[in-house]
Amino acid sequence: MLRRLCAASLLVLAIAPARAANLDVTAGYRMKAVSYSNLNLTGDKPFQYNHSFISNDARLGIAVRKIELEPRGGDMTTMDVGITLRALGASGSTSTVRAAPFDRVAANYPSADFTPFIEQAYVRVNRFLGYPLEATFGRQNYRLGSGLLLDDDGAGLTGITVRGDLPWWGMKAEGFVFSDRDSRRAAQGGEDNSLALFGFAVDLPSEGVWQLNQLFERDRAQQQIYGCSYANAAGGAQPPSYACYASRTLKSFSSLRYTLSYGPIVFDGEAAYQRGTASPINHPGDTALNGTLNRPPGRITYNANAQVVKAKWKQSLPRLGEGIARVSVARGSGDDAATTTRDEAFYPAHGHQFDGLDRSGFGSFFNATPYSAFGGNYGSTTTASGLQEGSSGIMVVGVGYTPPAYKGVIFDADFYLFQTERATRGVHTLGTEWDLRLRYNVQDRFGISVSTAFFKSGKATLGNGASAKKYALEAFGRF
């Protein structure tokens, strides 16, 4: 497979100059050595679960741009053709990425054993059909808004996107349709599943930029609904609170985002709402009692919301340079255990969560989003978020500061407080975390950093007061 891909890439290189205005070749590699201690967030030392590995992330991209097509409407229609290969792996072995909790991260990608996969393979037409539209067909990277609702996280999504300008107030709009899968069930050993993603976004510039985002998720695979239960499910063979299964789910996510960059102030805020329904089915393991099967509820509904706000302030200090202060607040609603046929937990199938073989979120160790985290619950499928049973939804408050650089070396310090939005045990604190990092970059082409994270678990985790650590050394280069 790899030989065929390389041969195809060389063929593109050979024929590209005949018809193209320019040829772009990009390449990048990132190595990250990480060491985790007490991933289970427990105070019991024999069961803390320590893990260390070196991850590899390599990319090679080739794009032929501005291929001239026939003129339409007085302007030349052009086409871009591109392909990007990506390879992810840990020390040349698949054993690390198959271990919890990293298996949930690796499941987001077509391959995680350092075998190249196609991240992008697309045709892009500028001035599509003679109109001021840009249409992209094929596998492509895509992020909706800030990524709260939808982000491929470097795995690629296959489908169609169309972007263009609207004739009013400088507005812009885009629409998309993708066909993909839900990696959460793949990580749990489920069969292949089909997931359709479609929606649109509209931008309205003002002092900043207002953006309205709409996403629909249509999933036809059988799946467990964690926030749903019904009496005596599966003939008593299954815990009642985890016994609802459904097919043909339809979720709707709507969000409003505002971004502003004004002098020393940078602001990015997004608020989202989730609605939807699912068609319940009998539990796969249901057995008849007295010749009668227990019937699931007539309908399962979704009703959730989330908010993320990030802001930073750049301040020049006399004779020292520029320092940066930042604050972040995030919240995702959790499920109410009292509503047995309604799920209030905010959780899009492809919201931004991953960066290669690591999570991407708030806090280098806990790495939380409004809907998931390295929460210490890795051996169970009873929570999609990774939190302990009885905790649902995540709230984060973070503050940080970056003082002026010294001889090109930059120091970052951040503190985070994590809480669960709903907790059946009545305690909400998941933990606190300090992150410290030194980094050195050269024109965004080469960079190296060392970092450490100190996490202390709260009462909402089983290891109340237990500490955990993460150390990392990262180097990257790209052109």
Coordinates of C-alpha atoms in Angstrom, one line a residue:
M1 CA 0.0 0.0 0.0
L2 CA 2.8 2.4 1.0
R3 CA 4.7 1.7 -2.2
R4 CA 1.7 2.5 -4.3
L5 CA 1.1 5.8 -2.5
C6 CA 4.7 6.8 -3.0
A7 CA 4.5 5.9 -6.7
A8 CA 1.4 8.0 -7.1
S9 CA 3.0 10.9 -5.3
L10 CA 6.1 10.7 -7.6
L11 CA 3.8 10.6 -10.7
V12 CA 2.0 13.8 -9.5
L13 CA 5.4 15.5 -9.1
A14 CA 6.4 14.5 -12.6
I15 CA 3.3 15.7 -14.4
A16 CA 2.4 18.7 -12.2
P17 CA 4.5 21.5 -13.9
A18 CA 2.7 20.9 -17.3
R19 CA -0.6 22.4 -16.2
A20 CA -0.1 24.1 -12.7
A21 CA 0.8 27.6 -11.7
N22 CA 2.7 26.2 -8.6
L23 CA 3.5 23.1 -6.7
D24 CA 3.5 22.9 -2.9
V25 CA 5.3 20.2 -1.0
T26 CA 5.0 20.2 2.8
A27 CA 6.6 17.9 5.3
G28 CA 6.7 17.7 9.1
Y29 CA 7.7 15.5 12.0
R30 CA 7.0 15.7 15.7
M31 CA 8.5 13.6 18.4
K32 CA 7.1 13.6 21.9
A33 CA 8.5 11.7 24.9
V34 CA 5.9 11.5 27.7
S35 CA 5.8 9.9 31.1
Y36 CA 2.6 9.6 33.2
S37 CA 2.4 8.6 36.8
N38 CA -0.8 7.5 38.5
L39 CA -3.1 7.5 35.5
N40 CA -5.7 5.7 37.6
L41 CA -5.9 8.7 40.0
T42 CA -5.9 6.5 43.0
G43 CA -4.1 6.7 46.3
D44 CA -3.4 3.0 46.3
K45 CA 0.2 2.7 45.0
P46 CA 0.0 -0.8 43.6
F47 CA -2.8 0.2 41.2
Q48 CA -1.6 3.7 40.2
Y49 CA -0.8 2.7 36.6
N50 CA 2.3 4.5 35.3
H51 CA 3.0 4.7 31.6
S52 CA 5.9 6.1 29.4
F53 CA 6.4 6.1 25.7
I54 CA 7.7 8.1 22.7
S55 CA 5.1 9.1 20.1
N56 CA 5.9 9.9 16.4
D57 CA 3.8 12.1 14.2
A58 CA 4.9 12.5 10.5
R59 CA 3.2 14.2 7.6
L60 CA 4.0 14.5 3.9
G61 CA 1.7 16.7 1.7
I62 CA 1.7 17.4 -2.1
A63 CA -0.6 20.0 -3.6
V64 CA -0.9 21.2 -7.2
R65 CA -2.5 24.6 -7.1
K66 CA -4.2 27.0 -9.6
I67 CA -4.7 24.6 -12.4
E68 CA -6.5 26.6 -15.0
L69 CA -9.9 25.5 -16.2
E70 CA -12.2 27.2 -18.7
P71 CA -13.2 30.8 -18.0
R72 CA -16.7 31.3 -16.6
G73 CA -18.3 34.7 -15.9
G74 CA -15.3 36.6 -17.1
D75 CA -13.0 35.1 -14.4
M76 CA -10.8 32.1 -14.7
T77 CA -11.9 28.9 -12.8
T78 CA -9.0 27.2 -11.2
M79 CA -8.5 23.8 -9.5
D80 CA -6.3 22.5 -6.7
V81 CA -5.5 18.8 -6.2
G82 CA -3.8 17.7 -3.0
I83 CA -2.9 14.7 -1.0
T84 CA -1.5 14.4 2.6
L85 CA -0.2 11.3 4.2
R86 CA 0.1 11.0 8.0
A87 CA 1.7 8.4 10.2
L88 CA 1.1 8.1 14.0
G89 CA 2.8 5.6 16.3
A90 CA 4.4 5.0 19.6
S91 CA 8.0 3.7 19.6
G92 CA 7.2 1.5 16.6
S93 CA 4.7 -0.6 18.6
T94 CA 1.0 -0.9 18.7
S95 CA 0.9 -2.1 22.3
T96 CA 1.0 1.4 23.9
V97 CA -1.8 2.8 21.8
R98 CA -4.0 -0.2 22.5
A99 CA -3.7 0.3 26.3
A100 CA -6.3 2.4 28.1
P101 CA -6.7 5.4 28.2
F102 CA -4.7 5.9 25.0
D103 CA -6.9 3.5 23.0
R104 CA -9.7 6.1 23.0
V105 CA -7.2 8.6 21.4
A106 CA -5.9 6.1 18.8
A107 CA -9.4 5.1 17.8
N108 CA -9.9 8.5 16.3
Y109 CA -7.4 7.8 13.6
P110 CA -7.5 5.2 10.7
S111 CA -4.1 3.9 11.9
A112 CA -2.0 4.4 15.0
D113 CA 0.9 1.9 14.4
F114 CA 3.0 4.3 12.3
T115 CA 1.5 3.0 9.1
P116 CA 0.7 6.0 6.8
F117 CA -2.9 6.8 6.2
I118 CA -4.5 9.3 3.9
E119 CA -5.4 12.5 5.9
Q120 CA -6.3 14.5 2.9
A121 CA -7.1 13.6 -0.8
Y122 CA -9.1 16.3 -2.4
V123 CA -10.1 18.4 -5.4
R124 CA -10.8 22.0 -4.8
V125 CA -12.5 24.2 -7.4
N126 CA -12.3 28.0 -7.1
R127 CA -15.1 30.0 -8.8
F128 CA -17.2 26.8 -8.8
L129 CA -19.8 26.9 -11.7
G130 CA -18.7 30.4 -12.4
Y131 CA -19.8 31.8 -9.1
P132 CA -17.6 33.2 -6.3
L133 CA -17.6 29.8 -4.5
E134 CA -14.9 27.5 -3.4
A135 CA -16.0 23.8 -3.4
T136 CA -13.8 21.0 -2.0
F137 CA -14.5 17.3 -2.8
G138 CA -12.9 14.4 -1.0
R139 CA -11.0 13.8 2.2
Q140 CA -10.1 17.0 4.0
N141 CA -9.3 18.7 7.3
Y142 CA -12.3 20.5 8.7
R143 CA -13.1 22.5 11.9
L144 CA -16.5 24.1 12.6
G145 CA -16.1 27.3 14.7
S146 CA -13.7 26.8 17.5
G147 CA -14.0 23.0 17.2
L148 CA -16.4 22.7 20.1
L149 CA -18.9 21.0 17.8
L150 CA -16.8 19.5 15.0
D151 CA -13.1 19.0 14.4
D152 CA -11.4 16.1 12.5
D153 CA -8.3 16.5 14.7
G154 CA -6.0 15.6 11.9
A155 CA -7.8 12.4 10.9
G156 CA -9.6 13.8 7.9
L157 CA -13.2 13.7 7.0
T158 CA -14.6 12.6 3.6
G159 CA -17.3 14.7 2.0
I160 CA -18.0 18.1 0.4
T161 CA -17.6 21.6 1.6
V162 CA -18.7 24.8 -0.2
R163 CA -17.7 28.3 0.9
G164 CA -18.6 31.7 -0.5
D165 CA -19.4 35.4 0.2
L166 CA -22.9 36.6 0.7
P167 CA -24.1 39.9 -0.8
W168 CA -25.0 41.5 2.6
W169 CA -22.8 43.3 5.1
G170 CA -19.6 41.3 4.2
M171 CA -21.1 38.1 5.4
K172 CA -19.6 34.7 4.5
A173 CA -21.2 31.2 4.5
E174 CA -20.2 27.6 4.2
G175 CA -22.0 24.3 4.1
F176 CA -20.7 20.8 4.5
V177 CA -21.6 17.1 4.3
F178 CA -19.4 14.3 5.6
S179 CA -19.6 10.6 6.0
D180 CA -17.6 9.1 8.9
R181 CA -17.8 6.9 12.0
D182 CA -18.0 7.4 15.8
S183 CA -14.6 6.6 17.2
R184 CA -16.0 6.2 20.7
R185 CA -17.6 2.9 19.9
A186 CA -14.6 1.8 17.9
A187 CA -12.5 2.2 21.0
Q188 CA -14.8 -0.1 22.9
G189 CA -14.6 -2.9 20.4
G190 CA -17.8 -2.1 18.6
E191 CA -18.5 -3.0 15.0
D192 CA -18.0 -0.5 12.2
N193 CA -20.6 2.2 12.3
S194 CA -21.9 4.9 9.9
L195 CA -22.2 8.5 10.9
A196 CA -23.4 11.4 8.7
L197 CA -22.4 14.9 9.5
F198 CA -23.9 17.9 7.8
G199 CA -24.6 21.6 8.5
F200 CA -23.5 25.1 7.8
A201 CA -21.8 28.2 9.3
V202 CA -22.5 32.0 8.7
D203 CA -20.0 34.7 9.5
L204 CA -21.0 38.3 10.2
P205 CA -18.0 40.8 10.7
S206 CA -18.4 43.7 13.1
E207 CA -15.8 44.9 15.6
G208 CA -15.1 41.2 15.9
V209 CA -16.7 38.4 14.0
W210 CA -20.0 36.7 14.9
Q211 CA -20.4 33.2 13.7
L212 CA -23.6 31.0 13.7
N213 CA -22.8 27.3 13.4
Q214 CA -25.2 24.4 12.9
L215 CA -24.4 20.7 12.9
F216 CA -26.5 17.6 12.5
E217 CA -25.3 14.1 13.4
R218 CA -27.3 11.2 12.0
D219 CA -26.1 7.8 13.3
R220 CA -27.7 4.5 12.2
A221 CA -25.6 2.2 14.3
Q222 CA -26.8 0.5 17.5
Q223 CA -25.4 2.3 20.5
Q224 CA -25.8 2.5 24.3
I225 CA -27.5 5.6 25.7
Y226 CA -25.7 6.3 29.0
G227 CA -28.3 8.7 30.4
C228 CA -31.3 6.4 29.8
S229 CA -32.7 3.5 31.8
Y230 CA -36.0 1.5 32.1
A231 CA -37.4 -0.9 34.6
N232 CA -36.0 -4.4 34.9
A233 CA -34.0 -4.1 31.6
A234 CA -32.5 -7.3 30.1
G235 CA -34.5 -9.4 32.6
G236 CA -32.4 -8.1 35.4
A237 CA -29.2 -9.2 33.7
Q238 CA -28.0 -5.7 33.1
P239 CA -27.7 -2.7 35.6
P240 CA -30.9 -0.8 34.9
S241 CA -29.2 2.6 34.6
Y242 CA -27.1 1.5 31.7
A243 CA -29.6 -0.6 29.8
C244 CA -31.0 1.6 27.1
Y245 CA -29.9 0.9 23.5
A246 CA -30.9 2.8 20.4
S247 CA -30.5 3.0 16.7
R248 CA -31.2 5.8 14.2
T249 CA -30.1 8.7 16.4
L250 CA -30.4 12.3 15.2
K251 CA -28.7 15.1 17.1
S252 CA -28.7 18.8 16.4
F253 CA -26.0 21.2 17.6
S254 CA -26.4 25.0 17.3
S255 CA -23.7 27.5 18.5
L256 CA -23.0 31.2 18.5
R257 CA -19.3 32.2 18.5
Y258 CA -17.7 35.6 18.9
T259 CA -14.0 36.4 18.3
L260 CA -12.2 39.7 18.8
S261 CA -8.7 40.8 18.4
Y262 CA -8.4 44.4 19.4
G263 CA -5.0 45.9 20.4
P264 CA -3.7 43.9 23.3
I265 CA -7.0 41.9 23.8
V266 CA -7.8 38.6 22.2
F267 CA -11.2 37.0 22.9
D268 CA -12.9 33.8 21.7
G269 CA -16.2 32.6 23.1
E270 CA -18.7 30.0 22.0
A271 CA -22.1 28.8 23.4
A272 CA -23.8 25.7 22.1
Y273 CA -27.1 23.8 22.5
Q274 CA -27.7 20.2 21.7
R275 CA -31.1 18.7 20.9
G276 CA -32.1 15.3 19.4
T277 CA -34.0 12.0 19.5
A278 CA -33.1 8.4 19.3
S279 CA -35.2 5.3 18.4
P280 CA -34.8 2.8 21.3
I281 CA -34.4 -0.9 20.7
N282 CA -34.5 -4.0 22.9
H283 CA -31.2 -4.6 24.7
P284 CA -29.1 -7.1 22.7
G285 CA -29.0 -9.4 25.7
D286 CA -32.7 -9.2 26.7
T287 CA -34.3 -12.4 27.7
A288 CA -38.0 -13.2 28.1
L289 CA -39.6 -13.3 31.6
N290 CA -42.7 -15.5 31.6
G291 CA -42.6 -15.3 27.8
T292 CA -42.6 -11.5 27.7
L293 CA -39.7 -9.2 26.7
N294 CA -39.3 -6.0 28.6
R295 CA -40.0 -3.1 26.2
P296 CA -37.8 0.0 26.1
P297 CA -39.2 3.5 26.4
G298 CA -41.0 4.9 23.4
R299 CA -38.4 7.7 22.7
I300 CA -35.1 8.9 23.9
T301 CA -34.3 12.7 23.8
Y302 CA -31.2 14.8 24.1
N303 CA -31.2 18.2 25.8
A304 CA -27.8 19.7 26.6
N305 CA -25.6 22.8 26.3
A306 CA -22.0 23.9 26.6
Q307 CA -19.9 27.1 26.8
V308 CA -16.2 27.9 26.2
V309 CA -14.6 31.3 26.8
K310 CA -10.9 32.1 26.2
A311 CA -9.3 35.5 26.6
K312 CA -5.7 36.9 26.8
W313 CA -4.1 40.2 27.4
K314 CA -0.8 41.2 26.0
Q315 CA 1.1 43.8 28.0
S316 CA 4.5 45.4 27.2
L317 CA 6.8 45.7 30.2
P318 CA 9.6 48.3 30.2
R319 CA 13.0 47.0 29.2
L320 CA 11.7 43.4 29.4
G321 CA 9.3 42.8 26.5
E322 CA 5.8 41.6 26.1
G323 CA 4.0 39.4 28.7
I324 CA 0.8 37.6 28.2
A325 CA -1.9 36.9 30.8
R326 CA -4.8 34.5 30.0
V327 CA -8.0 33.1 31.4
S328 CA -10.3 30.3 30.3
V329 CA -13.7 29.1 31.4
A330 CA -15.5 26.0 30.0
R331 CA -18.6 24.1 30.9
G332 CA -20.5 21.2 29.5
S333 CA -23.8 20.1 30.9
G334 CA -24.0 16.7 32.6
D335 CA -26.7 14.0 32.6
D336 CA -29.5 14.2 35.2
A337 CA -29.9 10.7 36.6
A338 CA -33.5 11.4 37.6
T339 CA -34.6 11.8 33.9
T340 CA -34.4 8.2 32.8
T341 CA -35.3 8.7 29.1
R342 CA -33.6 12.1 28.5
D343 CA -29.8 12.6 28.2
E344 CA -28.6 16.0 29.3
A345 CA -24.9 15.3 28.7
F346 CA -23.3 17.5 26.0
Y347 CA -21.2 15.3 23.8
P348 CA -20.7 15.7 20.0
A349 CA -19.2 12.7 18.2
H350 CA -16.3 14.7 16.7
G351 CA -15.7 17.7 18.9
H352 CA -12.1 18.7 19.3
Q353 CA -10.4 16.3 21.8
F354 CA -7.2 14.9 20.3
D355 CA -3.8 15.9 19.0
G356 CA -1.9 12.9 17.6
L357 CA -1.6 10.3 20.3
D358 CA -2.4 12.8 23.1
R359 CA -5.5 14.5 24.2
S360 CA -5.9 18.2 23.5
G361 CA -7.8 20.2 26.1
F362 CA -7.5 22.2 29.3
G363 CA -4.6 21.0 31.4
S364 CA -1.6 19.0 30.1
F365 CA -2.4 16.0 32.3
F366 CA -6.2 16.0 32.8
N367 CA -6.7 17.4 29.3
A368 CA -10.3 18.2 29.7
T369 CA -12.9 19.3 27.2
P370 CA -16.5 20.2 28.3
Y371 CA -17.4 16.5 27.6
S372 CA -14.4 14.3 28.3
A373 CA -11.0 14.0 30.1
F374 CA -8.4 11.6 31.4
G375 CA -10.6 11.1 34.3
G376 CA -9.2 7.8 35.8
N377 CA -12.1 5.6 34.6
Y378 CA -10.4 3.6 31.9
G379 CA -11.5 0.0 32.5
S380 CA -15.2 0.6 32.2
T381 CA -17.6 1.5 29.3
T382 CA -20.2 2.9 31.7
T383 CA -19.1 6.5 31.0
A384 CA -18.2 8.0 27.7
S385 CA -16.5 10.9 29.3
G386 CA -13.8 8.9 31.2
L387 CA -15.0 10.2 34.5
Q388 CA -16.0 8.0 37.4
E389 CA -19.5 6.6 37.5
G390 CA -21.9 9.2 38.9
S391 CA -20.1 12.2 37.5
S392 CA -21.2 13.9 34.3
G393 CA -20.3 17.1 32.6
I394 CA -17.1 19.1 33.1
M395 CA -16.5 22.6 34.3
V396 CA -13.0 24.2 34.0
V397 CA -11.5 27.5 35.2
G398 CA -8.0 28.3 34.1
V399 CA -5.5 31.2 34.6
G400 CA -2.0 31.5 33.2
Y401 CA 0.8 33.9 32.5
T402 CA 3.7 34.0 30.0
P403 CA 6.4 36.5 31.0
P404 CA 8.7 38.2 28.4
A405 CA 11.0 35.8 26.6
Y406 CA 14.6 35.5 27.7
K407 CA 17.0 35.0 24.8
G408 CA 14.2 33.3 22.8
V409 CA 13.2 30.9 25.6
I410 CA 9.6 31.2 26.7
F411 CA 8.1 30.2 30.0
D412 CA 4.4 29.3 30.5
A413 CA 2.7 28.8 33.8
D414 CA -1.0 27.7 34.1
F415 CA -3.4 26.7 36.9
Y416 CA -6.7 24.8 36.4
L417 CA -9.6 23.9 38.6
F418 CA -11.8 21.0 37.3
Q419 CA -15.3 20.2 38.6
T420 CA -18.1 17.9 37.4
E421 CA -21.4 19.6 36.5
R422 CA -23.5 16.8 38.0
A423 CA -22.5 14.4 40.7
T424 CA -24.8 11.7 42.3
R425 CA -22.5 11.6 45.4
G426 CA -22.9 15.3 46.0
V427 CA -19.2 16.2 45.6
H428 CA -18.1 18.1 42.5
T429 CA -14.3 18.8 42.6
L430 CA -12.5 16.6 40.1
G431 CA -9.1 18.1 40.9
T432 CA -6.6 20.9 40.4
E433 CA -3.5 21.1 38.1
W434 CA -0.4 23.1 37.7
D435 CA 1.3 23.2 34.2
L436 CA 4.9 24.5 33.7
R437 CA 6.6 24.7 30.3
L438 CA 9.8 26.0 28.7
R439 CA 9.8 26.3 24.9
Y440 CA 12.0 27.6 22.2
N441 CA 10.8 28.2 18.6
V442 CA 12.6 29.3 15.4
Q443 CA 10.2 31.0 13.0
D444 CA 7.5 28.4 13.5
R445 CA 9.7 25.9 11.6
F446 CA 11.5 24.3 14.5
G447 CA 10.6 24.1 18.1
I448 CA 11.5 22.2 21.3
S449 CA 9.9 22.2 24.7
V450 CA 10.0 20.6 28.0
S451 CA 6.9 20.6 30.3
T452 CA 5.6 19.1 33.5
A453 CA 2.1 18.9 34.9
F454 CA 1.1 18.3 38.6
F455 CA -2.5 17.1 39.1
K456 CA -4.2 16.6 42.5
S457 CA -7.5 14.7 42.5
G458 CA -10.6 16.0 44.2
K459 CA -13.5 14.4 46.1
A460 CA -15.3 13.6 42.8
T461 CA -12.6 11.1 41.9
L462 CA -12.0 7.8 43.8
G463 CA -8.5 8.8 44.8
N464 CA -9.4 11.9 46.8
G465 CA -6.2 13.9 47.3
A466 CA -4.1 11.5 45.3
S467 CA -1.4 13.2 43.1
A468 CA -0.4 12.5 39.5
K469 CA 2.3 13.8 37.2
K470 CA 3.2 14.1 33.6
Y471 CA 6.6 15.0 32.1
A472 CA 7.0 15.7 28.4
L473 CA 9.8 16.5 25.9
E474 CA 8.7 17.6 22.5
A475 CA 10.5 18.6 19.3
F476 CA 9.1 19.4 15.9
G477 CA 10.2 20.5 12.5
R478 CA 8.2 21.4 9.4
F479 CA 8.5 23.2 6.0

